[in-house]
Amino acid sequence: MPKIRIDARLNAQQNAARYFDEAKKFKAKAEGARKAIVDTESKLAKTPELVEIVRPKIRVKEVREKKWFEKFHFFTTSGGFLVVAGKDAKSNELLVARHMEAGDLFMHADITGAPATIVKNGQTAGETDMKEAAQFSACYSSAWKNGLHAVDVYAVTPEQVSKKSHGEYVGKGGFMIYGERRWFRNAQLKLVLFMEETGVMAAPFLSGHAGALITPGRKSKKNVADILAKRLAVPADSLMPLIPGDADLKQE
């Protein structure tokens, strides 16, 4: 039998009242504890659902497979013809050896230090498309770095292009051209930089793209890249390969 402590200073009624008050306190604490246990069990039961709700959604960025021509300079004419130009002697060789096919056209600025340029299916291209391609080829030639604002460009068929010569030395990235050439005189060096879904692009002014127009000029290539990076909201490093050399920004 449990022992009950009685306060000798209190009478029987007062002792009973004291124990009654203490019993109520213990009962309240017990009920509070039981409620806490029930609440905790309820929350634990709902935890998987809560986790599902608050779990952050991770967006997996789709990796786009690059197309073969993206390792070169390239653009698409207003008529839908793909134009691809080499970036250096090595890529000139690669472009012609692996990607020039029957039905294409080969273009080259009439100056030492110019990219081999291919217009895919270019033999069916109209005059407008050809002028756009000629301007593109001119922009990435040494004419830009030499401060020229126009240069002649010619076009020939693949059969007229050869690495073989009759006693002449053909350096890396260079080609022998045989037969009649189709000329595009005074192709102006005007290039437009603009944004597409795949990133920043460069195209000849004649193609009609809206964007930042540049021409050969006095601002350093890096300075121009920094200015356009802010305007187009892209890293300057992504613009550097597209800018042929020192340039001026134009408003047209």
Steps between C-alpha positions, in 0.01 A plus 500: 500500500646841401592733783338843515695783657290731714605851592462517878444872479180446300175342605348202316288714267797721404723195435230350280467826306879515450513147360201573277678804350819300441300221339343750259847631405632149432189418298542815290867415435408144405234622258750746350754223455243272338397781262864564409550130425188491281607816313850361444368168372265685265784713360724197455223326308479800265876549459531322159231728359665808647837401357342451159349847516812689605752299298662743255450424134832455325489614140728287287650712224478319170840467338464595135716302261708740292480478123810458288503857370499657848877455528535750212365848429150455357164661430188432295414734215163672470414233242588213735845400369760393756830686465806366684845662520829380646659667802864427416719301260427170675122547498515616136656166409247308709202687358594439138622142543207371704202722435517642145274296272366503147240773468677730748686819415846598625557870576815691590590866542761625253760564768770299675365373830134420439275215606395217274126555482240247386141569402320168544293424188617841386470421129125552537534819708375831365692825464385637837619192689832506318561865587430423864747210491761717328466766770537238773815360337641851464437587866711212629788567262818692581339801333332576834822498700665708227236770551342459157127555461445300181665215312420293191378142549475219244302177479581172323367144494668220702650356181704819457663471844812288545793448734713394203697748296724493197834573660361761742510470878160487670525581869280365777151641472564614143353363177554519127207638305456405134265641239265795490399673821175673586581835657326706767670836491548732798335281762462735797633392837190534717413240761198476731509327839168387645337246733334171406377205709838330472690814605669798343545490121670700226365560150569738212312830502331412170321204663263743672550386859427760767786538745825681570670612179880511495752603235882517497599780738709633786349339810689193617333165449480454880346844551231426241433161659459660844255759366293244312505259795301753702265577212429136415527368859757233412858432616762700311692177438214370285528806275877506452514216240229670293664843474755497213723773646505858623166656418256787525139468609259646248137612513303420184 
